[in-house]
């Protein structure tokens, strides 16, 4: 079964093939992470600066040629529906965990990039001790400098689904370029 097909079975509203050629890593996205908008910057192994420089992330991404892009779309009661946003995020993270688990059975060195920093442990060990679950920890698309709206647009799925909706997007890079043996998790910088 194709991963896109499996993603739809798991419940993602959108799933498409992702071309690595479309991925541009932008310093501006890293600057947004560092600006304090995300409270996890500098606090998790999954997030900058611990997840590696943009150059290191770019090298890692370029060892792949294809992947899958998935999205969960939630319907909100109004723009202040914080519970709806958090419910959609939880659903997305759960779906993505299931998809990644399945993908890793056949593609152990695939590279998943999720939505938001790693929240697996209530207290991250960063920076004093190594990550507790290095093979389960996932960085976000933003941590890698990816502008999610740009990635969606270039790969043919909407980023915005209209008023009263919220979307969470993640991807898994799956298909290695010929001759690449880079292991996405064992060779963290
Ligand atoms: S798995 Fe735990 S220790 Fe590792 S990055 Fe996530 S929160 Fe931190």
PDB file of C-alpha atoms and ligand atoms in Angstrom:
ATOM      1  CA  UNK A   1       0.000   0.000   0.000  1.00  0.00           C
ATOM      2  CA  UNK A   2       1.221   3.500  -0.852  1.00  0.00           C
ATOM      3  CA  UNK A   3       1.896   5.789   2.109  1.00  0.00           C
ATOM      4  CA  UNK A   4      -0.587   8.366   0.781  1.00  0.00           C
ATOM      5  CA  UNK A   5      -3.274   5.680   0.719  1.00  0.00           C
ATOM      6  CA  UNK A   6      -2.367   4.567   4.238  1.00  0.00           C
ATOM      7  CA  UNK A   7      -2.440   8.224   5.396  1.00  0.00           C
ATOM      8  CA  UNK A   8      -5.992   8.624   4.112  1.00  0.00           C
ATOM      9  CA  UNK A   9      -7.001   5.371   5.836  1.00  0.00           C
ATOM     10  CA  UNK A  10      -5.568   6.716   9.097  1.00  0.00           C
ATOM     11  CA  UNK A  11      -7.818   9.742   8.682  1.00  0.00           C
ATOM     12  CA  UNK A  12      -5.733  12.589   7.234  1.00  0.00           C
ATOM     13  CA  UNK A  13      -7.939  14.906   5.190  1.00  0.00           C
ATOM     14  CA  UNK A  14      -5.098  15.554   2.720  1.00  0.00           C
ATOM     15  CA  UNK A  15      -2.189  13.367   1.617  1.00  0.00           C
ATOM     16  CA  UNK A  16       0.032  13.781  -1.427  1.00  0.00           C
ATOM     17  CA  UNK A  17       3.462  12.906  -2.780  1.00  0.00           C
ATOM     18  CA  UNK A  18       6.087  15.446  -1.705  1.00  0.00           C
ATOM     19  CA  UNK A  19       8.893  16.375  -4.058  1.00  0.00           C
ATOM     20  CA  UNK A  20      12.111  17.236  -2.212  1.00  0.00           C
ATOM     21  CA  UNK A  21      12.992  19.577  -5.105  1.00  0.00           C
ATOM     22  CA  UNK A  22      10.279  21.930  -3.792  1.00  0.00           C
ATOM     23  CA  UNK A  23      11.767  22.266  -0.296  1.00  0.00           C
ATOM     24  CA  UNK A  24      13.486  25.566   0.439  1.00  0.00           C
ATOM     25  CA  UNK A  25      14.985  26.089   3.880  1.00  0.00           C
ATOM     26  CA  UNK A  26      14.572  29.722   4.876  1.00  0.00           C
ATOM     27  CA  UNK A  27      16.544  31.598   7.542  1.00  0.00           C
ATOM     28  CA  UNK A  28      13.423  33.751   8.089  1.00  0.00           C
ATOM     29  CA  UNK A  29      11.538  30.723   9.412  1.00  0.00           C
ATOM     30  CA  UNK A  30      14.353  30.032  11.886  1.00  0.00           C
ATOM     31  CA  UNK A  31      14.211  33.701  12.902  1.00  0.00           C
ATOM     32  CA  UNK A  32      10.497  33.292  13.619  1.00  0.00           C
ATOM     33  CA  UNK A  33      11.322  30.293  15.862  1.00  0.00           C
ATOM     34  CA  UNK A  34      13.948  32.363  17.684  1.00  0.00           C
ATOM     35  CA  UNK A  35      11.725  35.426  18.062  1.00  0.00           C
ATOM     36  CA  UNK A  36       9.876  33.924  21.019  1.00  0.00           C
ATOM     37  CA  UNK A  37       6.701  33.052  19.085  1.00  0.00           C
ATOM     38  CA  UNK A  38       7.443  29.409  19.815  1.00  0.00           C
ATOM     39  CA  UNK A  39       8.191  28.710  23.443  1.00  0.00           C
ATOM     40  CA  UNK A  40      10.172  25.561  22.595  1.00  0.00           C
ATOM     41  CA  UNK A  41      13.083  27.316  20.833  1.00  0.00           C
ATOM     42  CA  UNK A  42      16.308  26.375  22.629  1.00  0.00           C
ATOM     43  CA  UNK A  43      14.393  24.124  25.012  1.00  0.00           C
ATOM     44  CA  UNK A  44      14.070  20.803  23.164  1.00  0.00           C
ATOM     45  CA  UNK A  45      16.451  18.480  21.341  1.00  0.00           C
ATOM     46  CA  UNK A  46      13.964  18.517  18.447  1.00  0.00           C
ATOM     47  CA  UNK A  47      14.160  22.292  17.993  1.00  0.00           C
ATOM     48  CA  UNK A  48      16.770  24.827  16.897  1.00  0.00           C
ATOM     49  CA  UNK A  49      19.568  25.176  17.673  1.00  0.00           C
ATOM     50  CA  UNK A  50      19.820  21.532  18.845  1.00  0.00           C
ATOM     51  CA  UNK A  51      18.303  20.051  15.649  1.00  0.00           C
ATOM     52  CA  UNK A  52      21.278  21.378  13.648  1.00  0.00           C
ATOM     53  CA  UNK A  53      22.153  24.357  11.492  1.00  0.00           C
ATOM     54  CA  UNK A  54      20.060  25.093   8.400  1.00  0.00           C
ATOM     55  CA  UNK A  55      22.995  23.852   6.309  1.00  0.00           C
ATOM     56  CA  UNK A  56      23.040  20.536   8.191  1.00  0.00           C
ATOM     57  CA  UNK A  57      19.242  20.209   7.821  1.00  0.00           C
ATOM     58  CA  UNK A  58      19.540  21.002   4.114  1.00  0.00           C
ATOM     59  CA  UNK A  59      22.215  18.321   3.644  1.00  0.00           C
ATOM     60  CA  UNK A  60      20.017  15.826   5.463  1.00  0.00           C
ATOM     61  CA  UNK A  61      16.924  16.675   3.424  1.00  0.00           C
ATOM     62  CA  UNK A  62      18.830  16.474   0.165  1.00  0.00           C
ATOM     63  CA  UNK A  63      19.723  12.856   0.759  1.00  0.00           C
ATOM     64  CA  UNK A  64      16.069  12.159  -0.105  1.00  0.00           C
ATOM     65  CA  UNK A  65      14.157  12.690  -3.317  1.00  0.00           C
ATOM     66  CA  UNK A  66      10.551  12.047  -2.372  1.00  0.00           C
ATOM     67  CA  UNK A  67       8.204  11.790   0.533  1.00  0.00           C
ATOM     68  CA  UNK A  68       4.637  12.209   1.598  1.00  0.00           C
ATOM     69  CA  UNK A  69       2.888  15.361   2.820  1.00  0.00           C
ATOM     70  CA  UNK A  70      -0.126  14.946   5.126  1.00  0.00           C
ATOM     71  CA  UNK A  71      -2.627  17.300   6.662  1.00  0.00           C
ATOM     72  CA  UNK A  72      -5.372  17.265   9.278  1.00  0.00           C
ATOM     73  CA  UNK A  73      -8.112  19.850   8.831  1.00  0.00           C
ATOM     74  CA  UNK A  74     -10.323  20.819  11.771  1.00  0.00           C
ATOM     75  CA  UNK A  75     -13.534  22.824  11.837  1.00  0.00           C
ATOM     76  CA  UNK A  76     -13.711  25.591  14.451  1.00  0.00           C
ATOM     77  CA  UNK A  77     -16.748  27.177  16.068  1.00  0.00           C
ATOM     78  CA  UNK A  78     -15.143  30.620  15.690  1.00  0.00           C
ATOM     79  CA  UNK A  79     -11.671  32.219  15.627  1.00  0.00           C
ATOM     80  CA  UNK A  80     -11.469  31.992  19.425  1.00  0.00           C
ATOM     81  CA  UNK A  81     -12.109  28.249  19.492  1.00  0.00           C
ATOM     82  CA  UNK A  82      -8.880  27.345  21.305  1.00  0.00           C
ATOM     83  CA  UNK A  83     -10.253  23.947  22.281  1.00  0.00           C
ATOM     84  CA  UNK A  84     -10.983  23.181  18.628  1.00  0.00           C
ATOM     85  CA  UNK A  85      -7.443  24.126  17.637  1.00  0.00           C
ATOM     86  CA  UNK A  86      -5.920  22.029  20.378  1.00  0.00           C
ATOM     87  CA  UNK A  87      -8.219  19.078  19.577  1.00  0.00           C
ATOM     88  CA  UNK A  88      -7.210  19.218  15.902  1.00  0.00           C
ATOM     89  CA  UNK A  89      -3.521  19.397  16.836  1.00  0.00           C
ATOM     90  CA  UNK A  90      -3.877  16.373  19.134  1.00  0.00           C
ATOM     91  CA  UNK A  91      -5.670  14.412  16.418  1.00  0.00           C
ATOM     92  CA  UNK A  92      -2.971  15.343  13.896  1.00  0.00           C
ATOM     93  CA  UNK A  93      -0.124  14.316  16.209  1.00  0.00           C
ATOM     94  CA  UNK A  94      -1.788  11.001  16.967  1.00  0.00           C
ATOM     95  CA  UNK A  95      -2.420  10.268  13.269  1.00  0.00           C
ATOM     96  CA  UNK A  96       1.153  11.208  12.413  1.00  0.00           C
ATOM     97  CA  UNK A  97       2.607   8.944  15.126  1.00  0.00           C
ATOM     98  CA  UNK A  98       0.612   6.041  13.643  1.00  0.00           C
ATOM     99  CA  UNK A  99       1.770   6.845  10.103  1.00  0.00           C
ATOM    100  CA  UNK A 100       5.419   7.198  11.134  1.00  0.00           C
ATOM    101  CA  UNK A 101       5.315   3.922  13.055  1.00  0.00           C
ATOM    102  CA  UNK A 102       4.019   2.135   9.956  1.00  0.00           C
ATOM    103  CA  UNK A 103       6.481   3.903   7.646  1.00  0.00           C
ATOM    104  CA  UNK A 104       9.447   2.976   9.840  1.00  0.00           C
ATOM    105  CA  UNK A 105       8.597  -0.717   9.622  1.00  0.00           C
ATOM    106  CA  UNK A 106       9.538  -0.711   5.966  1.00  0.00           C
ATOM    107  CA  UNK A 107      11.677   2.454   5.760  1.00  0.00           C
ATOM    108  CA  UNK A 108      13.679   2.556   9.005  1.00  0.00           C
ATOM    109  CA  UNK A 109      15.746   5.575   7.960  1.00  0.00           C
ATOM    110  CA  UNK A 110      12.892   7.753   6.729  1.00  0.00           C
ATOM    111  CA  UNK A 111      12.852  11.328   8.046  1.00  0.00           C
ATOM    112  CA  UNK A 112       9.568  12.477   9.618  1.00  0.00           C
ATOM    113  CA  UNK A 113       9.033  16.207  10.161  1.00  0.00           C
ATOM    114  CA  UNK A 114       6.042  16.954  12.313  1.00  0.00           C
ATOM    115  CA  UNK A 115       3.990  19.990  13.349  1.00  0.00           C
ATOM    116  CA  UNK A 116       5.351  21.673  16.485  1.00  0.00           C
ATOM    117  CA  UNK A 117       8.271  20.694  18.694  1.00  0.00           C
ATOM    118  CA  UNK A 118       8.634  17.400  20.517  1.00  0.00           C
ATOM    119  CA  UNK A 119       6.407  17.200  23.588  1.00  0.00           C
ATOM    120  CA  UNK A 120       6.908  13.508  24.310  1.00  0.00           C
ATOM    121  CA  UNK A 121       8.334  14.191  27.782  1.00  0.00           C
ATOM    122  CA  UNK A 122       6.842  16.772  30.128  1.00  0.00           C
ATOM    123  CA  UNK A 123      10.388  17.960  30.875  1.00  0.00           C
ATOM    124  CA  UNK A 124      12.919  17.701  28.055  1.00  0.00           C
ATOM    125  CA  UNK A 125      16.434  16.675  29.040  1.00  0.00           C
ATOM    126  CA  UNK A 126      17.887  19.453  26.832  1.00  0.00           C
ATOM    127  CA  UNK A 127      20.654  20.539  27.229  1.00  0.00           C
ATOM    128  CA  UNK A 128      21.976  18.655  30.226  1.00  0.00           C
ATOM    129  CA  UNK A 129      21.374  15.028  29.221  1.00  0.00           C
ATOM    130  CA  UNK A 130      20.873  13.208  25.894  1.00  0.00           C
ATOM    131  CA  UNK A 131      17.366  12.877  24.495  1.00  0.00           C
ATOM    132  CA  UNK A 132      15.458  10.049  26.199  1.00  0.00           C
ATOM    133  CA  UNK A 133      13.928   8.771  22.957  1.00  0.00           C
ATOM    134  CA  UNK A 134      16.274   9.726  20.110  1.00  0.00           C
ATOM    135  CA  UNK A 135      14.634   7.279  17.694  1.00  0.00           C
ATOM    136  CA  UNK A 136      11.143   8.548  18.438  1.00  0.00           C
ATOM    137  CA  UNK A 137      11.876  12.265  18.734  1.00  0.00           C
ATOM    138  CA  UNK A 138      10.756  14.304  15.705  1.00  0.00           C
ATOM    139  CA  UNK A 139      11.639  17.833  14.618  1.00  0.00           C
ATOM    140  CA  UNK A 140       9.043  20.074  13.063  1.00  0.00           C
ATOM    141  CA  UNK A 141       8.944  21.288   9.466  1.00  0.00           C
ATOM    142  CA  UNK A 142       9.516  24.819  10.802  1.00  0.00           C
ATOM    143  CA  UNK A 143      12.573  23.691  12.828  1.00  0.00           C
ATOM    144  CA  UNK A 144      14.065  22.687   9.471  1.00  0.00           C
ATOM    145  CA  UNK A 145      13.351  26.174   8.090  1.00  0.00           C
ATOM    146  CA  UNK A 146      10.392  25.110   5.960  1.00  0.00           C
ATOM    147  CA  UNK A 147       7.550  27.547   5.327  1.00  0.00           C
ATOM    148  CA  UNK A 148       4.629  25.140   5.494  1.00  0.00           C
ATOM    149  CA  UNK A 149       2.311  27.242   3.302  1.00  0.00           C
ATOM    150  CA  UNK A 150       4.989  27.279   0.583  1.00  0.00           C
ATOM    151  CA  UNK A 151       5.504  23.502   0.805  1.00  0.00           C
ATOM    152  CA  UNK A 152       1.737  22.897   0.574  1.00  0.00           C
ATOM    153  CA  UNK A 153       1.310  25.233  -2.382  1.00  0.00           C
ATOM    154  CA  UNK A 154       4.200  23.690  -4.331  1.00  0.00           C
ATOM    155  CA  UNK A 155       2.952  20.151  -3.779  1.00  0.00           C
ATOM    156  CA  UNK A 156      -0.691  20.753  -4.602  1.00  0.00           C
ATOM    157  CA  UNK A 157      -2.575  20.762  -1.320  1.00  0.00           C
ATOM    158  CA  UNK A 158      -4.249  23.858   0.174  1.00  0.00           C
ATOM    159  CA  UNK A 159      -2.717  25.408   3.264  1.00  0.00           C
ATOM    160  CA  UNK A 160      -5.857  27.397   4.047  1.00  0.00           C
ATOM    161  CA  UNK A 161      -9.193  25.601   3.871  1.00  0.00           C
ATOM    162  CA  UNK A 162     -11.409  28.619   4.441  1.00  0.00           C
ATOM    163  CA  UNK A 163     -12.972  30.518   7.286  1.00  0.00           C
ATOM    164  CA  UNK A 164     -13.605  28.504  10.430  1.00  0.00           C
ATOM    165  CA  UNK A 165     -10.942  25.885   9.722  1.00  0.00           C
ATOM    166  CA  UNK A 166      -7.485  25.072  11.005  1.00  0.00           C
ATOM    167  CA  UNK A 167      -4.918  22.794   9.347  1.00  0.00           C
ATOM    168  CA  UNK A 168      -1.865  20.996  10.726  1.00  0.00           C
ATOM    169  CA  UNK A 169       0.689  19.677   8.248  1.00  0.00           C
ATOM    170  CA  UNK A 170       3.590  17.215   8.512  1.00  0.00           C
ATOM    171  CA  UNK A 171       5.722  15.194   6.138  1.00  0.00           C
ATOM    172  CA  UNK A 172       7.875  12.093   5.930  1.00  0.00           C
ATOM    173  CA  UNK A 173      10.829  11.984   3.570  1.00  0.00           C
ATOM    174  CA  UNK A 174      11.052   8.414   2.441  1.00  0.00           C
ATOM    175  CA  UNK A 175      12.869   7.821  -0.778  1.00  0.00           C
ATOM    176  CA  UNK A 176      16.666   8.122  -0.682  1.00  0.00           C
ATOM    177  CA  UNK A 177      18.664   9.417  -3.595  1.00  0.00           C
ATOM    178  CA  UNK A 178      20.840   6.735  -5.159  1.00  0.00           C
ATOM    179  CA  UNK A 179      24.037   6.129  -3.185  1.00  0.00           C
ATOM    180  CA  UNK A 180      22.823   7.906  -0.045  1.00  0.00           C
ATOM    181  CA  UNK A 181      23.039   5.933   3.174  1.00  0.00           C
ATOM    182  CA  UNK A 182      22.547   8.758   5.581  1.00  0.00           C
ATOM    183  CA  UNK A 183      20.643   7.718   8.688  1.00  0.00           C
ATOM    184  CA  UNK A 184      18.439  10.609   9.665  1.00  0.00           C
ATOM    185  CA  UNK A 185      18.554   9.940  13.368  1.00  0.00           C
ATOM    186  CA  UNK A 186      21.847   8.333  14.142  1.00  0.00           C
ATOM    187  CA  UNK A 187      23.878  11.059  12.478  1.00  0.00           C
ATOM    188  CA  UNK A 188      22.476  14.140  14.141  1.00  0.00           C
ATOM    189  CA  UNK A 189      25.041  16.960  14.059  1.00  0.00           C
TER     190      UNK A 189
HETATM  191  S1  LIG B   1      11.853  12.824  23.441  1.00  0.00           S
HETATM  192 FE1  LIG B   1      11.858  13.881  25.428  1.00  0.00          FE
HETATM  193  S2  LIG B   1      14.048  14.308  25.757  1.00  0.00           S
HETATM  194 FE2  LIG B   1      13.819  13.902  23.561  1.00  0.00          FE
HETATM  195  S3  LIG B   1      13.460  15.898  22.576  1.00  0.00           S
HETATM  196 FE3  LIG B   1      11.455  15.024  23.048  1.00  0.00          FE
HETATM  197  S4  LIG B   1      10.919  15.901  25.017  1.00  0.00           S
HETATM  198 FE4  LIG B   1      13.148  16.134  24.780  1.00  0.00          FE
END
